[in-house]
XYZ file of N, CA and C in Angstrom:
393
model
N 20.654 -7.413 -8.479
C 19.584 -7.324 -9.433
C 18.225 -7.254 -8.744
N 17.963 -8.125 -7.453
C 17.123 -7.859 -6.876
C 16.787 -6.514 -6.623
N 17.637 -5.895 -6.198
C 17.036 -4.161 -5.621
C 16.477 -3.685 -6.819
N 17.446 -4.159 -7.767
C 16.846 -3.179 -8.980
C 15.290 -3.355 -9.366
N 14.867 -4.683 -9.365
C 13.508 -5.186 -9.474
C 12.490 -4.519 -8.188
N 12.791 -4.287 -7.414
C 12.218 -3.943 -6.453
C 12.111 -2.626 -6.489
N 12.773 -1.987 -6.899
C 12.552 -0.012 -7.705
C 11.856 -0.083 -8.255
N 11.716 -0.775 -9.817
C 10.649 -0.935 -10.714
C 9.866 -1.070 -10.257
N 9.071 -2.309 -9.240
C 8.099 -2.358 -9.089
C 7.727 -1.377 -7.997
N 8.454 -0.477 -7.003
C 8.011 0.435 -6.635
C 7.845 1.455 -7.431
N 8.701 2.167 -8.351
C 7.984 2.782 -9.141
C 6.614 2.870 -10.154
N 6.396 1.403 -10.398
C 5.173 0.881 -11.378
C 4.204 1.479 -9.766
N 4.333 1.062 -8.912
C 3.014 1.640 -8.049
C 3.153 2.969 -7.620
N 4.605 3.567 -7.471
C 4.084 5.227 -6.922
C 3.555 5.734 -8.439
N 3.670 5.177 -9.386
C 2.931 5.685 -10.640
C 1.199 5.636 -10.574
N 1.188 4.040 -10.352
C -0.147 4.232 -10.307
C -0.700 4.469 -8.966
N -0.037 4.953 -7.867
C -0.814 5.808 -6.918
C -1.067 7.078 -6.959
N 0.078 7.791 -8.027
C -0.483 9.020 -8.430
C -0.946 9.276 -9.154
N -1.286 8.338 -10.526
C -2.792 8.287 -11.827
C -4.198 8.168 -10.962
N -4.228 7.364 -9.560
C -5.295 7.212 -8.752
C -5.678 8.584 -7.628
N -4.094 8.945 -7.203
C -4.725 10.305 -6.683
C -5.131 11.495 -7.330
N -4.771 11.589 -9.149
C -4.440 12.433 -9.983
C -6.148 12.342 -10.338
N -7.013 11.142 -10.903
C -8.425 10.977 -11.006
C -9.183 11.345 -9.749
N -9.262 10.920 -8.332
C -9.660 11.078 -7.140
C -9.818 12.479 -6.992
N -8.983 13.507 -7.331
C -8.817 14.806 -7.056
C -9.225 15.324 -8.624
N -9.285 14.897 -9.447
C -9.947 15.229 -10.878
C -11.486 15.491 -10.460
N -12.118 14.429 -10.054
C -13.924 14.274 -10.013
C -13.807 14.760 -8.592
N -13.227 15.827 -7.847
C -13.459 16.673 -6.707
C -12.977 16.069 -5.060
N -12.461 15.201 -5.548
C -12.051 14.266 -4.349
C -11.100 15.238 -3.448
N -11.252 15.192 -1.692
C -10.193 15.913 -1.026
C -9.730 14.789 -0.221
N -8.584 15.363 0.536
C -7.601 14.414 1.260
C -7.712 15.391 2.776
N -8.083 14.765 3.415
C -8.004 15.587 4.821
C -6.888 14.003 5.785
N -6.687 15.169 6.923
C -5.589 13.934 7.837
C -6.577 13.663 9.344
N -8.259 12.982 8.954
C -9.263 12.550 9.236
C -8.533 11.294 9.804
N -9.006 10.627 10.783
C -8.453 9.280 10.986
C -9.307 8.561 10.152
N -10.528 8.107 9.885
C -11.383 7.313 9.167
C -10.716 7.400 7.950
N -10.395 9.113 6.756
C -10.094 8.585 5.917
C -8.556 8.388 5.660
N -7.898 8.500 6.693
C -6.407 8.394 6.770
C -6.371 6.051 6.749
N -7.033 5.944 7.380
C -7.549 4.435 7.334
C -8.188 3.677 6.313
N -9.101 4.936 5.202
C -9.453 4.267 4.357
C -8.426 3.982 3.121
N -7.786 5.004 3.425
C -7.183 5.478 2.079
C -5.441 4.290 2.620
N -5.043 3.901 3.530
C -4.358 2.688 4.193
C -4.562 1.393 3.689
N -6.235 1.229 4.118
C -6.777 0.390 3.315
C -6.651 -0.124 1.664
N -7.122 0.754 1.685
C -6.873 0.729 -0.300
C -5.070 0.549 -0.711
N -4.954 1.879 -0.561
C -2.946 1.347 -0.426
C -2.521 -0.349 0.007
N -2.939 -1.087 0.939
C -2.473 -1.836 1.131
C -3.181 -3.135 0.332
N -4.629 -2.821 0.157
C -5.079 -3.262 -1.041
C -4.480 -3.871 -2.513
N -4.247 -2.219 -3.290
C -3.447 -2.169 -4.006
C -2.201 -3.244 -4.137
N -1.584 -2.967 -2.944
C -0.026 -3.516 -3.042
C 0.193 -5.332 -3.262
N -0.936 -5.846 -2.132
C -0.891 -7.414 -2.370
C -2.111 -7.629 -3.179
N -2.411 -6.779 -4.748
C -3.119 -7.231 -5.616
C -1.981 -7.222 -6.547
N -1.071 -6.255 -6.530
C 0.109 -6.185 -7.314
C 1.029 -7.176 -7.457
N 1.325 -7.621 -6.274
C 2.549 -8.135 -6.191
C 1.859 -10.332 -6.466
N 0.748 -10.170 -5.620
C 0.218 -11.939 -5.509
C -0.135 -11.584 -7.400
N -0.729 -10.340 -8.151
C -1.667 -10.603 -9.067
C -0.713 -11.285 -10.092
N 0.447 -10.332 -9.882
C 1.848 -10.678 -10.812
C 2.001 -11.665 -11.035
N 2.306 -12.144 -9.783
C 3.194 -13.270 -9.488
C 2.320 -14.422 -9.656
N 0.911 -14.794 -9.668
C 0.110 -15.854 -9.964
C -0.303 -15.866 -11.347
N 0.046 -14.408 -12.254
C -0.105 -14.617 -13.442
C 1.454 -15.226 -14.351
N 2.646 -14.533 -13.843
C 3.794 -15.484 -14.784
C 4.859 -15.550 -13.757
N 4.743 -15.465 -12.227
C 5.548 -16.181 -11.781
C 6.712 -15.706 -11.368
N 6.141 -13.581 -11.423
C 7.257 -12.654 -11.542
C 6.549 -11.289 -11.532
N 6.870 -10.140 -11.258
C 6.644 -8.612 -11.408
C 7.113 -8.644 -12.514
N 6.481 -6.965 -13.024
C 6.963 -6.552 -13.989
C 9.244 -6.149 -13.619
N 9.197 -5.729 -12.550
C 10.847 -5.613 -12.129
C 11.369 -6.728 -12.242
N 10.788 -7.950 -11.624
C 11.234 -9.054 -11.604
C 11.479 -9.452 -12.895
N 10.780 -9.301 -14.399
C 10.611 -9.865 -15.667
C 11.933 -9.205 -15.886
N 12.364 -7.592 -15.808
C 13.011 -6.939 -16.352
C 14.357 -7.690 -15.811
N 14.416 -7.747 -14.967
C 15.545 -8.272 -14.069
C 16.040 -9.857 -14.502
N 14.588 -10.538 -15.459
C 14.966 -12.210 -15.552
C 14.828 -12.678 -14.683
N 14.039 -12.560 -13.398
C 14.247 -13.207 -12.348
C 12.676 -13.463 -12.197
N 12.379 -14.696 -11.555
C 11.100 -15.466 -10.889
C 10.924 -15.980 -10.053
N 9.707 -16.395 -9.737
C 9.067 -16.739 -8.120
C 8.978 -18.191 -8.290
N 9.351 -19.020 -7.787
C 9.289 -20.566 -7.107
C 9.322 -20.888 -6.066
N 8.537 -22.351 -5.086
C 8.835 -22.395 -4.455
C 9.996 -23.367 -3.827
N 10.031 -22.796 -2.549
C 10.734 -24.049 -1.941
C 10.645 -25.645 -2.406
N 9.992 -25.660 -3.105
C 10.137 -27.230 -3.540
C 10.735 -27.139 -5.206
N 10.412 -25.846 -5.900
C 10.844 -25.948 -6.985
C 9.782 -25.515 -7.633
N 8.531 -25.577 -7.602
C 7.218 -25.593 -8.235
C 6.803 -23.963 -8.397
N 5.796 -23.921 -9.433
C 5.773 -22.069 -9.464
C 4.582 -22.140 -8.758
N 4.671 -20.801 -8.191
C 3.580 -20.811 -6.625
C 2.365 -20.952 -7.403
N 1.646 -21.277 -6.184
C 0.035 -21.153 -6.450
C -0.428 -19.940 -5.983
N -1.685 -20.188 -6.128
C -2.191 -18.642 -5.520
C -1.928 -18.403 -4.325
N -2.600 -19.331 -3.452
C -2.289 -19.220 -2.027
C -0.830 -18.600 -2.002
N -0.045 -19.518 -2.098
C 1.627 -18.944 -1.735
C 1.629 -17.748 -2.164
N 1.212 -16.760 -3.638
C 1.387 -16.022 -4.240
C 0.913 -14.829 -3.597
N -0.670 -15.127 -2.784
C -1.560 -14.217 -1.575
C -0.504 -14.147 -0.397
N -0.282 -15.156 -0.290
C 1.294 -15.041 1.263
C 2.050 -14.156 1.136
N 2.505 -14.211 -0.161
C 3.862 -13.210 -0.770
C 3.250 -12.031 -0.829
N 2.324 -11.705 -1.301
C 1.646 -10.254 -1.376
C 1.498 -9.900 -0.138
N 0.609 -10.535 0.889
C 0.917 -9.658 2.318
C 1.790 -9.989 3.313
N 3.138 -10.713 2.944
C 4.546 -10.623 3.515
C 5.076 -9.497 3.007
N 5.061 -8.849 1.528
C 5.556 -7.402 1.511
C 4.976 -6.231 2.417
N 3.622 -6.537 2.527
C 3.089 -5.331 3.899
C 3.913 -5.607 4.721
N 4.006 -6.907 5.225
C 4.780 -6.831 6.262
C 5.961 -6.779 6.809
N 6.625 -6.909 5.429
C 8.389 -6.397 5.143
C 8.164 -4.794 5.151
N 7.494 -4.602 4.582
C 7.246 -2.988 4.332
C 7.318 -1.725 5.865
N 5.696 -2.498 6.477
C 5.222 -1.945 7.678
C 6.226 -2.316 8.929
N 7.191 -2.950 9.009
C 8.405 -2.409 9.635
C 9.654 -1.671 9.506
N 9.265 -0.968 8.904
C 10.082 0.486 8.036
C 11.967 -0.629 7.112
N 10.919 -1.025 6.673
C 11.353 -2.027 5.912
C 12.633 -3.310 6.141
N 12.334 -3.733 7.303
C 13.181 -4.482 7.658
C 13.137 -5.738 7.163
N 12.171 -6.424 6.787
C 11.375 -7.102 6.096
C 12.644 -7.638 5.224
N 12.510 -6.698 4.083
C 13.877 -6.681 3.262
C 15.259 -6.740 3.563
N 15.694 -5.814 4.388
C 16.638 -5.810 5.025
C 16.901 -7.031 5.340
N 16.541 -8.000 5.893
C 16.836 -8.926 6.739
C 17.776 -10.315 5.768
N 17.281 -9.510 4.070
C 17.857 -11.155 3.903
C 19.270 -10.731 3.541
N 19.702 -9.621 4.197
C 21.055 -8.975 4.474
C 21.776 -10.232 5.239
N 20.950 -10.236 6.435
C 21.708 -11.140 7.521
C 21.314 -12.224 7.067
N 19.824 -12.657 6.698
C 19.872 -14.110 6.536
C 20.315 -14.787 5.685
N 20.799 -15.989 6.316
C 22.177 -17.063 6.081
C 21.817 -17.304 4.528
N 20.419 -17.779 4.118
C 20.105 -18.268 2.889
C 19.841 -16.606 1.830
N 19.834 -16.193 2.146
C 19.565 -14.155 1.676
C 17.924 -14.338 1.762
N 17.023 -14.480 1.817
C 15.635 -14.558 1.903
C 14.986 -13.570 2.847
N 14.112 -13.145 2.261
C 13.430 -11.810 3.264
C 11.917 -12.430 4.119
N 11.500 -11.807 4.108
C 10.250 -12.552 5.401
C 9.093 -12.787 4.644
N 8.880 -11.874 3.699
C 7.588 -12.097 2.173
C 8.367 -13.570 1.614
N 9.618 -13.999 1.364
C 9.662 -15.190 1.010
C 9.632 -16.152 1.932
N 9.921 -16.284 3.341
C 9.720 -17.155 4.324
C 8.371 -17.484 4.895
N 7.589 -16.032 4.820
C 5.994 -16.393 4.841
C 5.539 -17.032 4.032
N 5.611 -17.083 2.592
C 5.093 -17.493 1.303
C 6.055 -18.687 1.077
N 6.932 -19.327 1.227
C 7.947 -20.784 1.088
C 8.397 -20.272 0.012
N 8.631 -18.914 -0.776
C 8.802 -18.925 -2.158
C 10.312 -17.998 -2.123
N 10.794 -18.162 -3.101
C 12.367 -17.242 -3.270
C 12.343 -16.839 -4.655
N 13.481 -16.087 -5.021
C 13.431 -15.359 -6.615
C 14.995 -16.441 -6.707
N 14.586 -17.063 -8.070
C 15.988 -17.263 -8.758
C 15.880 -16.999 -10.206
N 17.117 -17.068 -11.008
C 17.404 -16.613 -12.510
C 15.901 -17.379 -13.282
N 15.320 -16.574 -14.069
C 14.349 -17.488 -14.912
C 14.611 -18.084 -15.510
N 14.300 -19.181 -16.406
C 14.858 -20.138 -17.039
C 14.046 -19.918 -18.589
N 14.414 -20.221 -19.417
C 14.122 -19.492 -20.654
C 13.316 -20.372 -21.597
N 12.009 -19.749 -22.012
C 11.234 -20.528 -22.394
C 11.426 -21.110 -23.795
C-alpha cells in the first residue's frame, strides 16, 4: 500500500509541476540548459517537494496518497510529528530521492522496513486509526 501512496503523491506533484511549467511558459517564460537556471529551477523543485510532503504531513499527519491509502505519520514514540520532525521528513525524501532513489529502496533490506526520510525524521507510516 505504501508504493501505492507514494505514486499518488508523485503524481499530485508531476501534476503540479506541469500546471507550474504550463503558467511559466504561458506569461513567456523559457527553459534553457543554463547552469544558473538549471539550479534555479532545482531549487524551486526541491522547494516544492519538502513543502509538500512536511506541509501535508504537519497539517493531518499524512499525504494526500497516504490519506487514500489510510495510512499516517507518527513518531517513534507514538506521537503525531511536529513540525520539526515533519521538516526532517520533507528533506529526507530529497534525500531518498537524490540517490536515484535508494532512499526508498532501502526499507527493502531494512530489518524494521523503514526508509531513510523515516530514520532522519524518527517517524514511520502505520494503518490510521479512525476518527
Amino acid at each position: 500500500m505504501r508504493f501505492y501512496a507514494g505514486l499518488i503523491d508523485f503524481l499530485v506533484l508531476l501534476g503540479g509541476a506541469g500546471l507550474y511549467a504550463l503558467i511559466f511558459w504561458q506569461v513567456g517564460g523559457a527553459f534553457s540548459l543554463h547552469p544558473l537556471q538549471l539550479a534555479a529551477t532545482g531549487l524551486i523543485a526541491a522547494f516544492f517537494i519538502v513543502l509538500y510532503f512536511a506541509g501535508c504531513t504537519v497539517l493531518t499527519s499524512a499525504t494526500p496518497g497516504l490519506i487514500w491509502a489510510e495510512l499516517e505519520v507518527i513518531t517513534f514514540e507514538g506521537n503525531p510529528p511536529t513540525v520539526s520532525d515533519c521538516l526532517w521528513r520533507g528533506v529526507g525524501y530529497l534525500v531518498s530521492m537524490s540517490a536515484l532513489m535508494l532512499g526508498f529502496i532501502w526499507a527493502a533490506v531494512d530489518a524494521e522496513g523503514l526508509t531513510w526520510h523515516d530514520r532522519m525524521s524518527r517517524t514511520f507510516i502505520v494503518p490510521a486509526e479512525d476518527s
